CSV table of C-alpha atoms in Angstrom, one decimal:
chain,number,residue,atom,x,y,z
A,1,MET,CA,-20.2,-36.1,-26.4
A,2,SER,CA,-16.8,-37.6,-27.5
A,3,THR,CA,-14.0,-35.1,-28.4
A,4,PHE,CA,-12.4,-39.8,-29.7
A,5,PRO,CA,-11.2,-38.4,-34.0
A,6,ARG,CA,-14.2,-39.8,-36.4
A,7,ILE,CA,-12.7,-42.1,-37.8
A,8,THR,CA,-14.5,-44.4,-40.6
A,9,LEU,CA,-13.3,-48.5,-41.3
A,10,ILE,CA,-14.6,-49.5,-44.9
A,11,ALA,CA,-14.2,-53.4,-44.6
A,12,ALA,CA,-12.5,-54.4,-48.3
A,13,GLY,CA,-11.3,-57.8,-47.8
A,14,GLY,CA,-8.4,-59.5,-47.7
A,15,SER,CA,-6.8,-62.0,-44.8
A,16,ILE,CA,-7.3,-59.4,-41.7
A,17,ASP,CA,-10.6,-60.5,-41.3
A,18,SER,CA,-10.6,-63.9,-43.1
A,19,LEU,CA,-11.0,-67.3,-41.3
A,20,GLY,CA,-9.7,-70.3,-42.0
A,21,ALA,CA,-10.2,-74.0,-41.1
A,22,ASP,CA,-7.6,-73.9,-38.2
A,23,ARG,CA,-4.5,-71.3,-36.8
A,24,LEU,CA,-2.4,-72.9,-38.8
A,25,ASP,CA,-4.4,-72.7,-42.3
A,26,MET,CA,-1.9,-70.2,-43.5
A,27,VAL,CA,-2.1,-71.5,-47.3
A,28,GLU,CA,-6.0,-72.1,-48.1
A,29,TYR,CA,-8.0,-70.0,-45.9
A,30,GLY,CA,-8.8,-67.2,-49.3
A,31,GLN,CA,-10.6,-70.6,-51.1
A,32,ARG,CA,-13.6,-70.6,-47.9
A,33,ARG,CA,-13.8,-67.3,-48.4
A,34,GLN,CA,-15.2,-66.2,-44.9
A,35,PHE,CA,-14.7,-63.4,-43.1
A,36,LEU,CA,-15.3,-62.5,-39.5
A,37,PRO,CA,-18.2,-59.9,-39.3
A,38,THR,CA,-16.6,-56.0,-39.5
A,39,ASP,CA,-17.5,-55.1,-35.8
A,40,GLU,CA,-15.8,-58.7,-34.1
A,41,MET,CA,-13.6,-57.7,-36.4
A,42,LEU,CA,-12.8,-53.8,-34.8
A,43,ALA,CA,-14.3,-55.9,-30.7
A,44,ARG,CA,-11.4,-58.3,-31.7
A,45,VAL,CA,-9.2,-54.7,-30.7
A,46,PRO,CA,-10.6,-52.8,-27.6
A,47,GLU,CA,-7.7,-50.1,-27.4
A,48,LEU,CA,-9.0,-48.8,-30.9
A,49,PHE,CA,-11.7,-47.3,-28.9
A,50,ASP,CA,-9.6,-45.6,-26.5
A,51,ILE,CA,-7.7,-43.7,-29.1
A,52,ALA,CA,-11.2,-42.3,-31.8
A,53,THR,CA,-14.8,-42.5,-32.7
A,54,VAL,CA,-14.4,-46.0,-35.5
A,55,GLU,CA,-17.5,-46.4,-36.7
A,56,GLY,CA,-17.4,-50.1,-39.0
A,57,VAL,CA,-18.8,-50.8,-42.9
A,58,THR,CA,-18.3,-53.6,-44.8
A,59,PHE,CA,-17.6,-52.6,-48.5
A,60,ASP,CA,-18.5,-55.7,-51.1
A,61,ARG,CA,-16.5,-58.6,-50.5
A,62,ILE,CA,-14.2,-59.2,-54.1
A,63,GLY,CA,-11.7,-60.8,-54.2
A,64,VAL,CA,-8.6,-58.3,-55.3
A,65,ASP,CA,-7.5,-61.0,-57.6
A,66,THR,CA,-11.5,-60.4,-59.0
A,67,MET,CA,-11.9,-56.1,-58.2
A,68,SER,CA,-12.6,-54.3,-60.7
A,69,VAL,CA,-11.1,-50.4,-61.8
A,70,ASP,CA,-15.6,-50.2,-61.2
A,71,ASP,CA,-14.6,-51.4,-57.5
A,72,TRP,CA,-12.1,-49.1,-56.8
A,73,CYS,CA,-14.3,-46.4,-58.4
A,74,ARG,CA,-17.0,-47.6,-56.4
A,75,LEU,CA,-14.3,-47.6,-52.9
A,76,HIS,CA,-13.4,-44.1,-53.7
A,77,ASP,CA,-17.5,-42.4,-53.8
A,78,ARG,CA,-17.4,-44.7,-51.0
A,79,ILE,CA,-14.1,-42.8,-49.2
A,80,THR,CA,-15.2,-39.5,-50.3
A,81,GLU,CA,-19.1,-39.5,-49.2
A,82,ALA,CA,-17.6,-41.2,-45.4
A,83,VAL,CA,-15.8,-38.0,-45.5
A,84,ALA,CA,-18.3,-35.7,-46.4
A,85,ASP,CA,-19.9,-36.9,-43.1
A,86,GLY,CA,-17.7,-35.8,-40.6
A,87,ALA,CA,-15.5,-37.9,-41.4
A,88,ASP,CA,-12.1,-37.3,-39.4
A,89,GLY,CA,-9.9,-39.8,-40.8
A,90,ILE,CA,-10.4,-43.1,-43.4
A,91,VAL,CA,-9.6,-46.5,-42.8
A,92,VAL,CA,-9.5,-49.5,-45.9
A,93,THR,CA,-8.5,-52.5,-44.6
A,94,HIS,CA,-7.7,-55.0,-47.9
A,95,GLY,CA,-6.4,-57.5,-49.5
A,96,THR,CA,-2.6,-57.2,-49.6
A,97,ASN,CA,-1.8,-58.6,-52.8
A,98,THR,CA,-2.9,-54.8,-54.9
A,99,LEU,CA,-2.9,-53.3,-51.8
A,100,GLU,CA,-0.4,-50.5,-53.3
A,101,GLU,CA,-2.4,-50.7,-56.6
A,102,LEU,CA,-5.0,-49.1,-54.8
A,103,ALA,CA,-3.5,-47.2,-52.7
A,104,TRP,CA,-2.1,-45.7,-56.0
A,105,PHE,CA,-4.7,-45.1,-57.9
A,106,LEU,CA,-7.0,-43.7,-55.0
A,107,HIS,CA,-3.7,-41.8,-54.1
A,108,LEU,CA,-4.1,-39.6,-57.7
A,109,THR,CA,-8.0,-39.4,-57.1
A,110,LEU,CA,-8.3,-38.5,-53.8
A,111,LYS,CA,-10.2,-35.0,-53.0
A,112,VAL,CA,-9.0,-35.1,-49.2
A,113,THR,CA,-6.6,-33.6,-46.9
A,114,CYS,CA,-8.2,-36.1,-44.2
A,115,PRO,CA,-5.9,-38.9,-43.4
A,116,VAL,CA,-6.8,-42.0,-45.3
A,117,VAL,CA,-5.6,-45.5,-44.5
A,118,LEU,CA,-4.8,-48.8,-46.5
A,119,VAL,CA,-4.0,-51.4,-43.8
A,120,GLY,CA,-4.0,-55.3,-44.2
A,121,ALA,CA,-2.3,-58.1,-42.9
A,122,MET,CA,-0.3,-61.3,-44.5
A,123,ARG,CA,-1.8,-63.7,-41.7
A,124,PRO,CA,-5.9,-64.7,-41.6
A,125,ALA,CA,-7.3,-63.7,-38.4
A,126,SER,CA,-7.7,-66.7,-37.9
A,127,GLY,CA,-4.0,-67.8,-37.3
A,128,LEU,CA,-1.8,-68.7,-35.2
A,129,SER,CA,0.4,-64.8,-34.1
A,130,SER,CA,-1.6,-63.1,-37.0
A,131,ASP,CA,-0.5,-59.6,-37.3
A,132,GLY,CA,-3.9,-58.2,-38.3
A,133,SER,CA,-5.0,-57.2,-35.0
A,134,LEU,CA,-2.0,-55.1,-34.7
A,135,ASN,CA,-2.6,-54.0,-38.3
A,136,LEU,CA,-6.4,-52.5,-37.2
A,137,LEU,CA,-4.6,-50.7,-34.2
A,138,ASN,CA,-1.9,-49.1,-36.1
A,139,ALA,CA,-3.9,-47.7,-38.9
A,140,VAL,CA,-6.4,-46.0,-37.1
A,141,ARG,CA,-3.2,-44.9,-35.1
A,142,VAL,CA,-2.4,-42.6,-37.6
A,143,ALA,CA,-5.9,-42.3,-39.2
A,144,ALA,CA,-6.8,-39.9,-35.5
A,145,ALA,CA,-3.2,-38.5,-36.2
A,146,PRO,CA,-3.0,-34.8,-36.8
A,147,GLU,CA,0.6,-35.1,-38.4
A,148,SER,CA,-1.3,-37.6,-40.6
A,149,ARG,CA,-3.2,-35.1,-43.1
A,150,SER,CA,-1.6,-34.1,-46.2
A,151,ARG,CA,0.6,-36.5,-46.7
A,152,GLY,CA,-2.1,-38.3,-49.6
A,153,VAL,CA,-3.4,-42.3,-49.1
A,154,LEU,CA,-1.1,-44.0,-46.7
A,155,VAL,CA,-0.3,-47.2,-46.6
A,156,VAL,CA,-0.3,-49.5,-43.4
A,157,MET,CA,2.3,-52.9,-42.3
A,158,ASN,CA,3.9,-54.2,-39.5
A,159,ASN,CA,4.9,-50.8,-37.7
A,160,GLN,CA,5.7,-48.7,-40.2
A,161,ILE,CA,4.1,-46.0,-42.4
A,162,HIS,CA,4.4,-45.8,-45.5
A,163,GLU,CA,3.4,-43.3,-49.0
A,164,ALA,CA,1.1,-45.0,-51.6
A,165,ARG,CA,4.2,-43.6,-54.7
A,166,THR,CA,6.4,-45.5,-53.1
A,167,VAL,CA,5.1,-48.7,-51.4
A,168,SER,CA,5.5,-51.8,-52.9
A,169,LYS,CA,5.0,-56.0,-51.3
A,170,THR,CA,8.4,-57.5,-51.7
A,171,SER,CA,7.5,-61.0,-50.2
A,172,THR,CA,4.7,-63.8,-50.5
A,173,THR,CA,4.3,-65.0,-47.7
A,174,GLU,CA,6.5,-62.3,-44.8
A,175,VAL,CA,5.1,-60.6,-42.4
A,176,GLN,CA,7.6,-57.8,-42.6
A,177,SER,CA,6.4,-57.7,-47.1
A,178,PHE,CA,6.3,-53.9,-47.3
A,179,SER,CA,8.6,-51.7,-48.1
A,180,SER,CA,9.0,-48.3,-49.8
A,181,ALA,CA,12.8,-49.0,-51.6
A,182,VAL,CA,15.9,-46.2,-51.8
A,183,VAL,CA,13.4,-43.7,-50.6
A,184,GLY,CA,12.0,-45.5,-46.9
A,185,PRO,CA,9.1,-45.0,-45.4
A,186,LEU,CA,7.4,-42.0,-44.5
A,187,GLY,CA,8.1,-42.2,-40.8
A,188,LEU,CA,6.3,-45.2,-38.6
A,189,VAL,CA,4.2,-45.7,-35.3
A,190,ASP,CA,5.7,-46.5,-32.3
A,191,MET,CA,6.8,-49.0,-30.0
A,192,ASP,CA,4.6,-46.4,-27.5
A,193,GLY,CA,1.4,-46.0,-30.1
A,194,GLN,CA,3.2,-42.7,-31.1
A,195,VAL,CA,2.6,-42.0,-33.8
A,196,VAL,CA,6.3,-41.2,-36.3
A,197,PHE,CA,7.1,-39.1,-40.0
A,198,HIS,CA,10.3,-38.7,-40.6
A,199,HIS,CA,9.9,-36.7,-44.3
A,200,ARG,CA,6.9,-35.9,-46.8
A,201,SER,CA,6.6,-36.3,-50.6
A,202,GLN,CA,7.5,-33.4,-53.1
A,203,TYR,CA,5.2,-34.6,-55.5
A,204,ARG,CA,1.5,-34.4,-56.7
A,205,HIS,CA,-1.9,-36.0,-55.0
A,206,THR,CA,-5.1,-36.0,-54.2
A,207,MET,CA,-6.0,-32.9,-53.4
A,208,ASP,CA,-2.7,-31.0,-55.7
A,209,SER,CA,-4.6,-34.3,-58.5
A,210,VAL,CA,-6.0,-33.6,-62.1
A,211,PHE,CA,-7.0,-36.5,-62.0
A,212,ARG,CA,-10.9,-37.2,-61.3
A,213,VAL,CA,-13.2,-41.1,-61.6
A,214,ALA,CA,-16.6,-41.8,-60.3
A,215,ALA,CA,-18.0,-44.9,-60.5
A,216,GLY,CA,-19.8,-45.5,-63.5
A,217,THR,CA,-17.3,-44.5,-65.6
A,218,PRO,CA,-14.7,-46.2,-67.4
A,219,LEU,CA,-11.2,-45.9,-67.9
A,220,PRO,CA,-8.8,-47.0,-71.2
A,221,ARG,CA,-7.8,-50.1,-71.2
A,222,VAL,CA,-3.9,-50.3,-70.2
A,223,ASP,CA,-2.2,-53.6,-70.4
A,224,ILE,CA,1.7,-54.6,-68.8
A,225,VAL,CA,3.7,-56.4,-71.8
A,226,VAL,CA,6.7,-58.3,-69.6
A,227,SER,CA,9.8,-58.9,-71.8
A,228,TYR,CA,12.6,-62.0,-71.1
A,229,TYR,CA,15.7,-63.9,-72.4
A,230,GLY,CA,13.6,-64.9,-76.5
A,231,ALA,CA,10.9,-63.0,-76.1
A,232,GLN,CA,8.0,-62.5,-79.4
A,233,PRO,CA,6.4,-59.6,-80.0
A,234,THR,CA,2.4,-61.9,-80.9
A,235,GLN,CA,1.4,-60.2,-77.4
A,236,ILE,CA,1.9,-56.3,-77.7
A,237,ASP,CA,0.4,-56.2,-81.5
A,238,ALA,CA,-2.0,-58.5,-80.0
A,239,LEU,CA,-2.5,-56.4,-77.7
A,240,VAL,CA,-3.3,-53.3,-80.5
A,241,ALA,CA,-5.7,-55.5,-82.0
A,242,ALA,CA,-7.4,-56.1,-78.9
A,243,GLY,CA,-8.1,-52.8,-78.4
A,244,ALA,CA,-5.6,-51.3,-75.7
A,245,ARG,CA,-5.5,-47.3,-75.4
A,246,GLY,CA,-2.0,-47.8,-73.7
A,247,ILE,CA,0.9,-50.4,-72.8
A,248,ILE,CA,3.4,-50.6,-70.1
A,249,ALA,CA,6.6,-51.9,-71.1
A,250,ALA,CA,8.6,-54.0,-68.3
A,251,GLY,CA,11.5,-54.0,-69.8
A,252,ALA,CA,15.0,-56.2,-68.6
A,253,GLY,CA,15.7,-53.4,-68.3
A,254,THR,CA,15.1,-50.1,-69.3
A,255,THR,CA,14.4,-51.9,-72.2
A,256,GLY,CA,13.3,-55.0,-74.3
A,257,SER,CA,14.2,-56.9,-76.9
A,258,PRO,CA,14.6,-55.3,-81.0
A,259,VAL,CA,11.5,-57.2,-81.8
A,260,GLU,CA,10.1,-55.9,-79.6
A,261,ASN,CA,10.9,-53.1,-79.6
A,262,ALA,CA,9.3,-52.9,-83.0
A,263,ALA,CA,6.7,-53.5,-82.2
A,264,LEU,CA,6.0,-51.1,-80.1
A,265,ASP,CA,6.8,-48.6,-82.5
A,266,ARG,CA,3.7,-50.3,-84.7
A,267,ALA,CA,1.8,-49.7,-81.1
A,268,VAL,CA,3.2,-45.9,-81.2
A,269,ALA,CA,2.4,-45.2,-84.8
A,270,ALA,CA,-0.7,-46.6,-84.5
A,271,GLY,CA,-1.6,-44.1,-81.7
A,272,ILE,CA,-1.1,-46.5,-78.6
A,273,VAL,CA,0.5,-44.4,-75.6
A,274,VAL,CA,3.4,-47.0,-74.6
A,275,VAL,CA,5.0,-45.8,-72.0
A,276,GLN,CA,8.7,-47.9,-70.5
A,277,ALA,CA,8.8,-49.0,-66.9
A,278,SER,CA,11.4,-52.2,-66.2
A,279,ARG,CA,11.1,-55.1,-64.5
A,280,VAL,CA,14.0,-54.9,-62.3
A,281,PRO,CA,12.5,-53.5,-58.7
A,282,THR,CA,14.6,-50.3,-58.1
A,283,GLY,CA,15.9,-47.0,-60.7
A,284,ARG,CA,14.1,-45.1,-62.7
A,285,VAL,CA,13.9,-45.5,-66.5
A,286,THR,CA,14.6,-41.6,-67.4
A,287,ALA,CA,13.3,-39.6,-69.9
A,288,TRP,CA,16.4,-40.0,-72.3
A,289,HIS,CA,17.1,-38.9,-75.9
A,290,ARG,CA,16.0,-42.5,-77.3
A,291,LEU,CA,12.4,-42.8,-75.6
A,292,ALA,CA,12.1,-39.3,-76.7
A,293,VAL,CA,12.3,-39.4,-80.5
A,294,ARG,CA,10.7,-43.0,-80.3
A,295,GLY,CA,7.0,-41.1,-79.1
A,296,ILE,CA,8.1,-43.3,-75.0
A,297,VAL,CA,6.8,-42.5,-72.5
A,298,ALA,CA,9.6,-43.5,-69.4
A,299,SER,CA,8.5,-44.9,-66.8
A,300,GLY,CA,11.1,-42.6,-63.5
A,301,ASP,CA,10.5,-44.8,-60.9
A,302,HIS,CA,7.3,-46.0,-61.6
A,303,SER,CA,7.0,-49.7,-61.3
A,304,PRO,CA,4.8,-51.1,-64.1
A,305,TRP,CA,1.9,-51.8,-62.2
A,306,LYS,CA,1.6,-48.1,-60.7
A,307,ALA,CA,2.9,-47.1,-63.9
A,308,ARG,CA,-0.8,-49.1,-65.1
A,309,VAL,CA,-2.5,-46.8,-63.2
A,310,LEU,CA,-1.1,-43.9,-64.0
A,311,LEU,CA,-0.9,-43.8,-67.3
A,312,MET,CA,-5.4,-44.6,-66.9
A,313,LEU,CA,-5.8,-41.6,-64.8
A,314,ALA,CA,-3.4,-39.5,-67.2
A,315,LEU,CA,-5.3,-41.5,-70.8
A,316,THR,CA,-8.7,-38.9,-69.4
A,317,VAL,CA,-7.3,-36.1,-69.8
A,318,ALA,CA,-4.3,-36.7,-72.3
A,319,VAL,CA,-2.7,-38.3,-75.4
A,320,ASP,CA,-0.2,-37.1,-76.0
A,321,ALA,CA,3.6,-38.2,-75.2
A,322,THR,CA,4.6,-35.6,-73.4
A,323,GLU,CA,1.7,-34.2,-71.7
A,324,ILE,CA,1.4,-38.1,-70.1
A,325,GLN,CA,5.3,-37.7,-69.6
A,326,LYS,CA,5.4,-34.6,-67.9
A,327,MET,CA,2.5,-36.0,-66.0
A,328,PHE,CA,4.6,-39.4,-64.7
A,329,LEU,CA,7.8,-36.4,-63.7
A,330,GLU,CA,5.7,-34.9,-61.4
A,331,TYR,CA,2.8,-37.7,-60.3
């Protein structure tokens, strides 16, 4: 009987198993909707089986541009089932464009201690010098490592290990795209295959999280508006009329224009939870007095899209801005 860790690979699409028209098709391959079968993706990396017993399963071939929150919940349930069936670790392959949002959602909702690793590729499986095979091998290495337990959901790309809370995609096309600005990656997979961690997150996640989801249970609607020079309140008012339960305001810096702020105040008065975030990639929106007296939550260092995920979940357990502000500080 094998003593290797049991790793369940859940293939959920993306560039990592996409096939282009030829080896130089690095742009239009996504439109072809042709994918490697999961077993063939594994067979391309036989080194996987020297470190783990890997079982591949295929999730729906849904493009990341059409994946819904309910699809996220179904994937959450599939991961939970795999852990209950005895998996020692989980690897999920996924498209890179929204990988950080899915990782953050799972980081906040899964109730597991075993490693859960999300991985993708910046080039298709058919592309010249594709990065997918090595990324996949490193993801399995991390999922199989005992040191990865109880760290929440991890993202492994380009030899680096990132926490779901901090990681962002920073380039549309470059292989070195994923970064955890300011704090840096949690660790790395070294050239000799060793999994090395440098630090651990101090924020709540997975087993310590109050958030629970299940497929078929709708989450509150939360939308994002982005401030820019000359921005008008039209979008904010329209979202309130459309039934949004929450609005993330991605400010130019840490605020919007006077007319945008007035519209956000109207939203708060209508019972909408508003979170002030920033369109700037790094830095904190602090919970200062000016926001608190308006009943607006400060996003801290969460990007607008991660703030949206957190607010959707927060609204399932609280509606008071003060309570939700505490969650933005703890998660």
